[in-house]
Short mmCIF file of C-alpha atoms and ligand atoms in Angstrom, two decimals:
data_model
loop_
_atom_site.label_atom_id
_atom_site.label_comp_id
_atom_site.label_asym_id
_atom_site.label_seq_id
_atom_site.Cartn_x
_atom_site.Cartn_y
_atom_site.Cartn_z
CA MET A 1 -11.61 19.38 -40.33
CA ILE A 2 -14.38 17.03 -41.31
CA SER A 3 -11.69 14.98 -42.87
CA THR A 4 -9.89 16.12 -40.60
CA ILE A 5 -11.52 14.15 -37.62
CA ARG A 6 -12.57 10.74 -39.95
CA ILE A 7 -8.84 9.93 -40.07
CA PHE A 8 -8.43 10.62 -36.90
CA LEU A 9 -11.79 7.83 -35.84
CA MET A 10 -10.46 5.80 -38.65
CA LEU A 11 -6.73 6.01 -36.56
CA LEU A 12 -8.85 4.84 -33.19
CA SER A 13 -10.84 2.18 -34.55
CA LYS A 14 -7.57 0.61 -36.47
CA GLN A 15 -6.72 0.45 -33.23
CA THR A 16 -6.21 -3.31 -32.20
CA PRO A 17 -4.49 -4.19 -28.42
CA ILE A 18 -1.60 -5.11 -28.28
CA ALA A 19 -0.61 -8.76 -27.95
CA VAL A 20 1.52 -11.83 -26.02
CA TRP A 21 3.61 -11.81 -28.86
CA GLN A 22 4.27 -8.68 -30.02
CA ARG A 23 4.94 -7.38 -26.19
CA GLU A 24 7.26 -10.46 -25.97
CA LEU A 25 8.96 -9.01 -29.36
CA ALA A 26 9.15 -6.16 -27.75
CA GLY A 27 10.69 -6.30 -25.14
CA ALA A 28 13.48 -9.58 -26.61
CA VAL A 29 17.36 -9.07 -25.63
CA ARG A 30 19.07 -6.43 -28.01
CA ASP A 31 22.05 -5.51 -25.88
CA PRO A 32 24.86 -8.06 -25.98
CA LEU A 33 25.85 -7.75 -22.01
CA VAL A 34 21.91 -7.84 -21.15
CA LEU A 35 22.66 -12.00 -22.93
CA MET A 36 25.59 -12.74 -21.11
CA GLN A 37 24.17 -11.34 -17.67
CA ALA A 38 21.08 -13.80 -18.40
CA LEU A 39 23.61 -16.67 -18.77
CA GLY A 40 26.33 -15.80 -15.79
CA LEU A 41 29.55 -15.14 -19.25
CA GLU A 42 30.06 -11.69 -17.99
CA GLY A 43 33.36 -10.72 -19.17
CA ARG A 44 33.52 -13.29 -22.25
CA GLY A 45 34.18 -11.96 -25.31
CA VAL A 46 31.20 -10.23 -27.57
CA SER A 47 32.29 -8.02 -30.16
CA THR A 48 31.12 -4.78 -30.05
CA ASP A 49 32.09 -4.12 -33.78
CA ALA A 50 29.48 -7.60 -34.77
CA ALA A 51 26.79 -6.71 -33.21
CA ARG A 52 26.94 -3.13 -34.68
CA GLN A 53 27.03 -4.29 -37.75
CA PHE A 54 24.18 -6.34 -37.71
CA ARG A 55 22.64 -5.85 -33.65
CA LEU A 56 21.53 -8.52 -31.79
CA LEU A 57 17.85 -9.65 -31.56
CA VAL A 58 17.32 -12.42 -29.32
CA PRO A 59 13.84 -13.10 -27.01
CA HIS A 60 13.11 -14.62 -24.45
CA SER A 61 11.23 -17.71 -24.30
CA TYR A 62 14.58 -18.67 -26.92
CA ILE A 63 17.35 -17.94 -24.29
CA ALA A 64 15.25 -20.47 -22.13
CA ARG A 65 16.68 -22.79 -23.13
CA MET A 66 20.29 -21.86 -23.39
CA LYS A 67 22.67 -24.03 -21.37
CA HIS A 68 23.96 -21.48 -18.38
CA GLY A 69 27.21 -20.83 -18.34
CA ASP A 70 28.53 -22.40 -21.39
CA TRP A 71 29.17 -20.44 -24.22
CA TYR A 72 29.56 -22.95 -26.55
CA ASP A 73 25.70 -23.59 -26.72
CA PRO A 74 24.52 -24.38 -29.68
CA LEU A 75 21.58 -21.67 -29.51
CA LEU A 76 24.15 -19.44 -27.72
CA ARG A 77 26.41 -19.72 -31.00
CA GLN A 78 23.44 -18.85 -34.00
CA VAL A 79 22.93 -15.23 -32.29
CA LEU A 80 25.98 -14.68 -30.36
CA PRO A 81 28.38 -11.90 -31.97
CA LEU A 82 31.36 -13.28 -32.73
CA ASP A 83 34.95 -11.05 -33.85
CA ASP A 84 35.06 -13.89 -36.33
CA GLU A 85 32.42 -12.23 -37.93
CA LEU A 86 34.69 -9.05 -38.80
CA GLN A 87 37.13 -11.16 -40.97
CA VAL A 88 36.96 -10.13 -44.54
CA VAL A 89 36.93 -13.48 -46.50
CA GLU A 90 37.47 -13.77 -50.18
CA GLY A 91 34.04 -15.58 -51.41
CA PHE A 92 31.74 -14.23 -49.03
CA ASN A 93 30.20 -11.37 -50.61
CA TYR A 94 27.02 -8.96 -49.57
CA ASP A 95 24.40 -10.51 -52.10
CA PRO A 96 24.94 -14.63 -51.94
CA VAL A 97 21.93 -16.08 -53.87
CA GLY A 98 21.67 -12.86 -56.40
CA ASP A 99 17.84 -12.19 -54.58
CA GLN A 100 18.56 -8.42 -55.51
CA HIS A 101 18.07 -9.77 -59.56
CA ALA A 102 15.17 -11.33 -58.81
CA LEU A 103 12.20 -8.56 -57.96
CA VAL A 104 9.86 -8.50 -60.42
CA ALA A 105 7.64 -6.16 -58.54
CA GLU A 106 7.43 -4.80 -55.70
CA GLY A 107 9.10 -7.33 -52.52
CA VAL A 108 8.42 -10.13 -55.04
CA LEU A 109 10.40 -12.47 -56.13
CA HIS A 110 9.97 -14.67 -58.80
CA LYS A 111 12.75 -17.45 -59.54
CA TYR A 112 11.41 -20.58 -59.28
CA HIS A 113 8.62 -22.46 -61.02
CA GLY A 114 4.88 -22.03 -60.12
CA ARG A 115 6.04 -20.22 -57.52
CA VAL A 116 6.61 -16.28 -55.61
CA LEU A 117 8.68 -15.56 -52.97
CA LEU A 118 7.39 -12.34 -50.85
CA VAL A 119 10.00 -10.68 -49.22
CA THR A 120 6.06 -9.38 -46.95
CA THR A 121 9.37 -7.29 -44.27
CA GLY A 122 12.51 -6.17 -42.78
CA ALA A 123 11.72 -7.44 -39.16
CA CYS A 124 12.66 -11.09 -37.57
CA ALA A 125 12.24 -11.90 -33.93
CA VAL A 126 16.16 -13.38 -33.67
CA HIS A 127 18.73 -12.30 -35.50
CA CYS A 128 20.92 -15.07 -36.72
CA ARG A 129 24.60 -14.27 -37.81
CA TYR A 130 25.38 -16.64 -40.24
CA CYS A 131 21.69 -15.32 -42.33
CA PHE A 132 22.43 -14.77 -45.56
CA ARG A 133 19.82 -11.53 -45.37
CA ARG A 134 22.66 -9.78 -43.43
CA HIS A 135 23.41 -7.19 -45.40
CA PHE A 136 20.01 -7.07 -47.38
CA PRO A 137 18.68 -3.37 -48.13
CA TYR A 138 15.33 -4.38 -46.29
CA SER A 139 14.44 -0.24 -47.09
CA ASP A 140 15.73 0.16 -51.37
CA SER A 141 14.44 -3.78 -51.46
CA ASN A 142 10.92 -2.61 -50.90
CA PRO A 143 9.61 -5.39 -48.69
CA VAL A 144 5.46 -5.72 -49.75
CA LYS A 145 3.97 -2.50 -48.93
CA GLY A 146 0.74 -0.54 -47.88
CA GLU A 147 -2.28 -3.54 -49.38
CA TRP A 148 -0.09 -5.93 -51.24
CA GLU A 149 -1.46 -4.48 -54.53
CA GLY A 150 2.03 -4.55 -56.18
CA ALA A 151 2.06 -8.87 -55.11
CA LEU A 152 -1.46 -8.97 -55.91
CA ALA A 153 -1.43 -7.88 -59.56
CA TYR A 154 1.78 -9.20 -60.30
CA ILE A 155 0.52 -12.81 -58.64
CA ARG A 156 -3.32 -12.18 -60.90
CA ALA A 157 -1.78 -12.34 -64.04
CA ASN A 158 0.46 -15.26 -63.85
CA PRO A 159 -1.57 -17.84 -64.06
CA ASP A 160 1.01 -20.77 -64.04
CA VAL A 161 1.70 -19.30 -59.97
CA ARG A 162 0.57 -22.37 -58.02
CA GLU A 163 2.05 -21.45 -54.55
CA VAL A 164 2.80 -18.19 -52.82
CA ILE A 165 5.23 -17.94 -49.92
CA LEU A 166 5.30 -15.27 -47.37
CA SER A 167 8.94 -14.33 -46.26
CA GLY A 168 10.51 -11.80 -45.46
CA GLY A 169 12.52 -11.54 -42.91
CA ASP A 170 9.72 -13.26 -40.79
CA PRO A 171 5.68 -12.49 -42.32
CA LEU A 172 4.69 -13.68 -39.00
CA THR A 173 6.62 -10.40 -37.73
CA LEU A 174 3.14 -9.00 -39.56
CA SER A 175 0.33 -8.13 -37.73
CA ASP A 176 -3.09 -10.92 -38.35
CA GLU A 177 -4.84 -7.49 -39.41
CA ARG A 178 -1.78 -7.28 -42.10
CA LEU A 179 -2.30 -11.12 -43.24
CA ALA A 180 -5.64 -11.21 -42.57
CA LEU A 181 -6.15 -8.90 -45.45
CA PHE A 182 -3.83 -9.63 -47.46
CA PHE A 183 -5.10 -13.79 -47.67
CA GLY A 184 -8.27 -12.07 -47.74
CA GLN A 185 -7.32 -10.56 -51.43
CA LEU A 186 -5.22 -13.81 -52.61
CA ALA A 187 -8.38 -16.42 -51.24
CA GLU A 188 -10.62 -14.31 -54.83
CA ILE A 189 -7.47 -16.11 -56.89
CA PRO A 190 -8.61 -19.53 -57.98
CA HIS A 191 -4.43 -20.68 -59.57
CA VAL A 192 -3.60 -20.55 -56.09
CA THR A 193 -3.75 -23.75 -54.73
CA ARG A 194 -1.10 -23.55 -52.21
CA VAL A 195 0.05 -21.29 -49.67
CA ARG A 196 3.94 -21.59 -47.91
CA PHE A 197 5.38 -19.42 -44.97
CA HIS A 198 8.97 -19.29 -44.65
CA SER A 199 9.24 -18.88 -40.39
CA ARG A 200 10.92 -19.00 -37.80
CA LEU A 201 9.07 -17.34 -34.99
CA PRO A 202 6.99 -20.90 -33.70
CA ILE A 203 10.79 -21.65 -32.24
CA VAL A 204 12.04 -19.04 -30.87
CA LEU A 205 8.97 -16.63 -30.05
CA PRO A 206 6.04 -19.47 -30.29
CA SER A 207 3.70 -17.58 -28.47
CA ARG A 208 2.92 -15.92 -32.23
CA ILE A 209 0.26 -19.56 -32.58
CA ASP A 210 -1.85 -17.26 -30.67
CA ALA A 211 -6.13 -18.04 -31.06
CA GLY A 212 -5.58 -14.84 -33.41
CA PHE A 213 -3.25 -16.40 -35.99
CA LEU A 214 -5.07 -19.63 -36.05
CA GLN A 215 -8.16 -17.63 -36.61
CA VAL A 216 -6.28 -16.20 -39.65
CA ILE A 217 -5.38 -19.80 -41.29
CA ALA A 218 -8.28 -21.42 -40.53
CA ALA A 219 -9.75 -18.51 -42.51
CA ILE A 220 -7.38 -19.48 -45.99
CA PRO A 221 -9.37 -21.35 -48.24
CA GLN A 222 -6.03 -23.06 -50.37
CA GLN A 223 -3.69 -25.62 -48.66
CA VAL A 224 -1.37 -24.30 -46.10
CA VAL A 225 1.95 -25.15 -45.64
CA MET A 226 4.34 -24.01 -43.25
CA VAL A 227 8.22 -24.11 -43.18
CA ILE A 228 9.43 -23.92 -40.17
CA HIS A 229 13.71 -23.21 -39.43
CA ALA A 230 15.07 -24.92 -36.30
CA ASN A 231 18.55 -25.90 -36.64
CA HIS A 232 19.08 -27.43 -33.41
CA ALA A 233 17.48 -30.49 -30.94
CA GLN A 234 17.42 -28.36 -28.17
CA GLU A 235 15.89 -25.63 -29.66
CA LEU A 236 12.70 -27.93 -29.78
CA ALA A 237 12.97 -28.50 -26.43
CA ALA A 238 10.31 -26.08 -24.80
CA ALA A 239 6.47 -26.78 -23.99
CA ASP A 240 5.56 -23.61 -25.42
CA VAL A 241 7.43 -24.81 -29.05
CA ARG A 242 5.28 -28.14 -28.81
CA GLN A 243 2.14 -26.44 -27.76
CA ALA A 244 3.53 -23.58 -31.36
CA LEU A 245 3.23 -26.82 -33.09
CA ALA A 246 0.57 -28.81 -31.62
CA ALA A 247 -1.95 -25.82 -32.44
CA LEU A 248 -0.47 -25.98 -36.29
CA TYR A 249 -1.15 -29.52 -36.48
CA ALA A 250 -4.29 -28.95 -35.31
CA ALA A 251 -5.24 -26.22 -37.84
CA GLY A 252 -4.52 -28.81 -40.55
CA VAL A 253 -1.21 -26.80 -41.03
CA THR A 254 1.44 -29.24 -42.64
CA LEU A 255 4.83 -28.95 -40.74
CA LEU A 256 8.13 -28.72 -42.77
CA ASN A 257 11.62 -28.44 -41.21
CA GLN A 258 14.26 -26.06 -42.98
CA ALA A 259 18.17 -25.82 -40.79
CA VAL A 260 21.53 -24.83 -42.01
CA LEU A 261 24.52 -26.96 -41.30
CA LEU A 262 26.37 -25.01 -38.81
CA ARG A 263 29.96 -25.24 -37.26
CA GLY A 264 29.79 -25.50 -33.83
CA VAL A 265 25.93 -25.66 -33.72
CA ASN A 266 25.14 -28.95 -35.93
CA ASP A 267 27.80 -30.30 -37.61
CA SER A 268 27.27 -33.63 -36.22
CA VAL A 269 25.89 -36.78 -36.90
CA GLN A 270 24.04 -37.23 -33.25
CA ALA A 271 22.93 -32.86 -33.84
CA GLN A 272 21.04 -34.08 -37.23
CA VAL A 273 19.69 -37.70 -36.11
CA GLU A 274 18.22 -36.30 -32.85
CA LEU A 275 17.45 -33.62 -34.89
CA SER A 276 15.51 -34.92 -36.79
CA GLU A 277 13.75 -37.11 -34.20
CA ASN A 278 12.89 -34.66 -32.57
CA LEU A 279 11.36 -32.99 -35.67
CA PHE A 280 9.58 -35.28 -36.07
CA ALA A 281 8.44 -36.25 -32.75
CA GLN A 282 6.28 -32.75 -33.25
CA ARG A 283 5.32 -33.92 -36.60
CA VAL A 284 7.23 -31.65 -38.77
CA LEU A 285 9.22 -33.27 -41.13
CA PRO A 286 12.71 -32.42 -42.65
CA TYR A 287 12.68 -31.32 -45.70
CA TYR A 288 16.53 -28.94 -46.60
CA LEU A 289 19.07 -29.81 -44.59
CA HIS A 290 21.56 -25.57 -46.75
CA VAL A 291 24.48 -25.38 -47.03
CA LEU A 292 26.38 -22.39 -45.45
CA ASP A 293 25.59 -19.09 -48.18
CA ARG A 294 28.41 -17.14 -48.79
CA VAL A 295 28.01 -14.31 -46.63
CA ALA A 296 30.03 -12.50 -46.04
CA GLY A 297 30.82 -12.43 -41.48
CA ALA A 298 29.45 -16.11 -41.30
CA ALA A 299 32.52 -17.72 -41.85
CA HIS A 300 33.29 -19.45 -39.30
CA PHE A 301 30.00 -21.19 -39.45
CA GLU A 302 31.45 -23.24 -42.97
CA VAL A 303 31.19 -27.33 -43.03
CA PRO A 304 33.26 -27.86 -46.15
CA ASP A 305 30.87 -29.71 -49.11
CA ALA A 306 32.78 -32.70 -48.80
CA GLU A 307 32.29 -32.85 -45.02
CA ALA A 308 28.79 -32.02 -45.11
CA VAL A 309 28.11 -35.09 -47.93
CA ARG A 310 29.75 -37.59 -45.71
CA LEU A 311 27.56 -36.97 -42.73
CA LEU A 312 25.44 -37.28 -44.68
CA ALA A 313 25.75 -40.44 -45.84
CA VAL A 314 26.23 -40.84 -41.74
CA VAL A 315 22.68 -39.81 -40.89
CA ARG A 316 21.26 -41.81 -42.87
CA GLN A 317 22.35 -45.25 -42.73
CA CYS A 318 21.06 -43.57 -39.20
CA LEU A 319 17.08 -42.76 -39.60
CA PRO A 320 14.63 -43.92 -42.25
CA GLY A 321 14.19 -42.11 -45.24
CA PHE A 322 12.23 -39.41 -44.69
CA LEU A 323 13.81 -38.37 -42.00
CA VAL A 324 16.56 -37.70 -44.21
CA PRO A 325 16.81 -33.86 -44.87
CA LYS A 326 17.47 -32.21 -48.72
CA LEU A 327 20.86 -31.45 -48.41
CA VAL A 328 20.90 -28.37 -50.30
CA ARG A 329 22.17 -24.59 -52.10
CA GLU A 330 21.00 -21.76 -53.43
CA VAL A 331 22.80 -20.97 -56.31
CA VAL A 332 22.33 -17.54 -58.18
CA GLY A 333 20.62 -18.47 -61.54
CA GLU A 334 19.22 -21.98 -61.36
CA PRO A 335 15.83 -23.03 -60.66
CA ALA A 336 16.32 -24.71 -58.01
CA LYS A 337 17.94 -25.71 -54.92
CA THR A 338 20.38 -27.24 -56.36
CA PRO A 339 21.75 -31.71 -54.38
CA VAL A 340 25.21 -30.85 -53.17
CA ILE A 341 26.18 -34.55 -53.97
C1 LIG B 401 14.61 -20.78 -52.11
C2 LIG B 401 12.94 -19.93 -53.04
C3 LIG B 401 11.89 -20.70 -52.69
C4 LIG B 401 11.66 -22.09 -52.66
O1 LIG B 401 11.79 -23.26 -53.18
P1 LIG B 401 11.39 -24.87 -52.78
O2 LIG B 401 12.31 -25.56 -53.28
O3 LIG B 401 10.04 -24.62 -53.37
O4 LIG B 401 11.19 -25.35 -51.23
C5 LIG B 401 10.59 -20.19 -53.83
N1 LIG B 401 11.85 -18.83 -54.26
C6 LIG B 401 12.86 -18.89 -53.99
C7 LIG B 401 13.04 -17.13 -54.72
C8 LIG B 401 13.28 -18.57 -53.34
O5 LIG B 401 14.69 -18.94 -53.09
S1 LIG B 402 15.81 -13.86 -42.49
FE1 LIG B 402 15.57 -16.46 -40.84
S2 LIG B 402 17.37 -16.66 -41.23
FE2 LIG B 402 17.97 -14.91 -41.15
S3 LIG B 402 17.72 -13.73 -39.63
FE3 LIG B 402 15.84 -13.45 -39.83
S4 LIG B 402 14.98 -15.62 -38.56
FE4 LIG B 402 17.15 -15.67 -39.16
#
């Protein structure tokens, strides 16, 4: 009886008020018809079968940056379930990056020297149709659970791990409490000198960068890097995104961007130049431009390598070198991202 009461009191004390971003995430659009109505595109061909395979998910803040009535809007393209996804195309499969073989502990991927990547959660704030994780069996591959013991034990036992990358899913869908718990323990491991977030939330749910999160960041003793994920300049053209990036920059976070080269979204010189210019205007440096991982259901987004290389050659003539992203692909078994040349 006593223990029941104690557990109940513990639960009560753990209850923290729901943050604005959590409410916005809960209210994100999941019904393709609602999205179509919001954009004045009723009656266009959304694929219910594709949405069944990988359901639609998109926050209102992101929808607000789409052009009304434009079926080919580059932001809409990234989230809209289309019949194209149902095509079976040779060479496009279910684990194109070989994640399943690189698990060294619960939720810990150690593929590259000096850095580990933690699959902290399967949750994202948006479902990107081209994502290689659209088939990732998160529930059996054990995202980092509970109190993070397994991941921390692995990091502690491997002194060559200097950088810890929080990925997912999206690590910023975790609560401030969960993140603070982890960073508190990571702070005790002297060989870890950098922490890195891979997150799309500053772009798709910028309210996530709130006072609570900035406190979590301020308490991290290591250098902090955040690799955001924007594919198109239009994703950056919003006051809430500008505020979020400015707050991160002011908190001393090094900001980098990774993008994916996507047919019909950003496969032009103009789109790439505008993306780089707009990123830097908000203090973000372009880092990687990934060619598409060949994941089943995403073939219609693919830009052939030869075309990608030609495109980047022209981009290089339009921008200072530090605004040209590295064109890379993920190759199973390779010790780093592989340059596409
Ligand atoms: C991409 C990736 C990294 C990070 O690679 P960088 O080149 O350092 O950005 C680390 N671990 C895994 C498993 C990755 O897939
Ligand atoms: S992991 Fe990144 S690219 Fe994939 S669905 Fe989530 S936010 Fe989009």
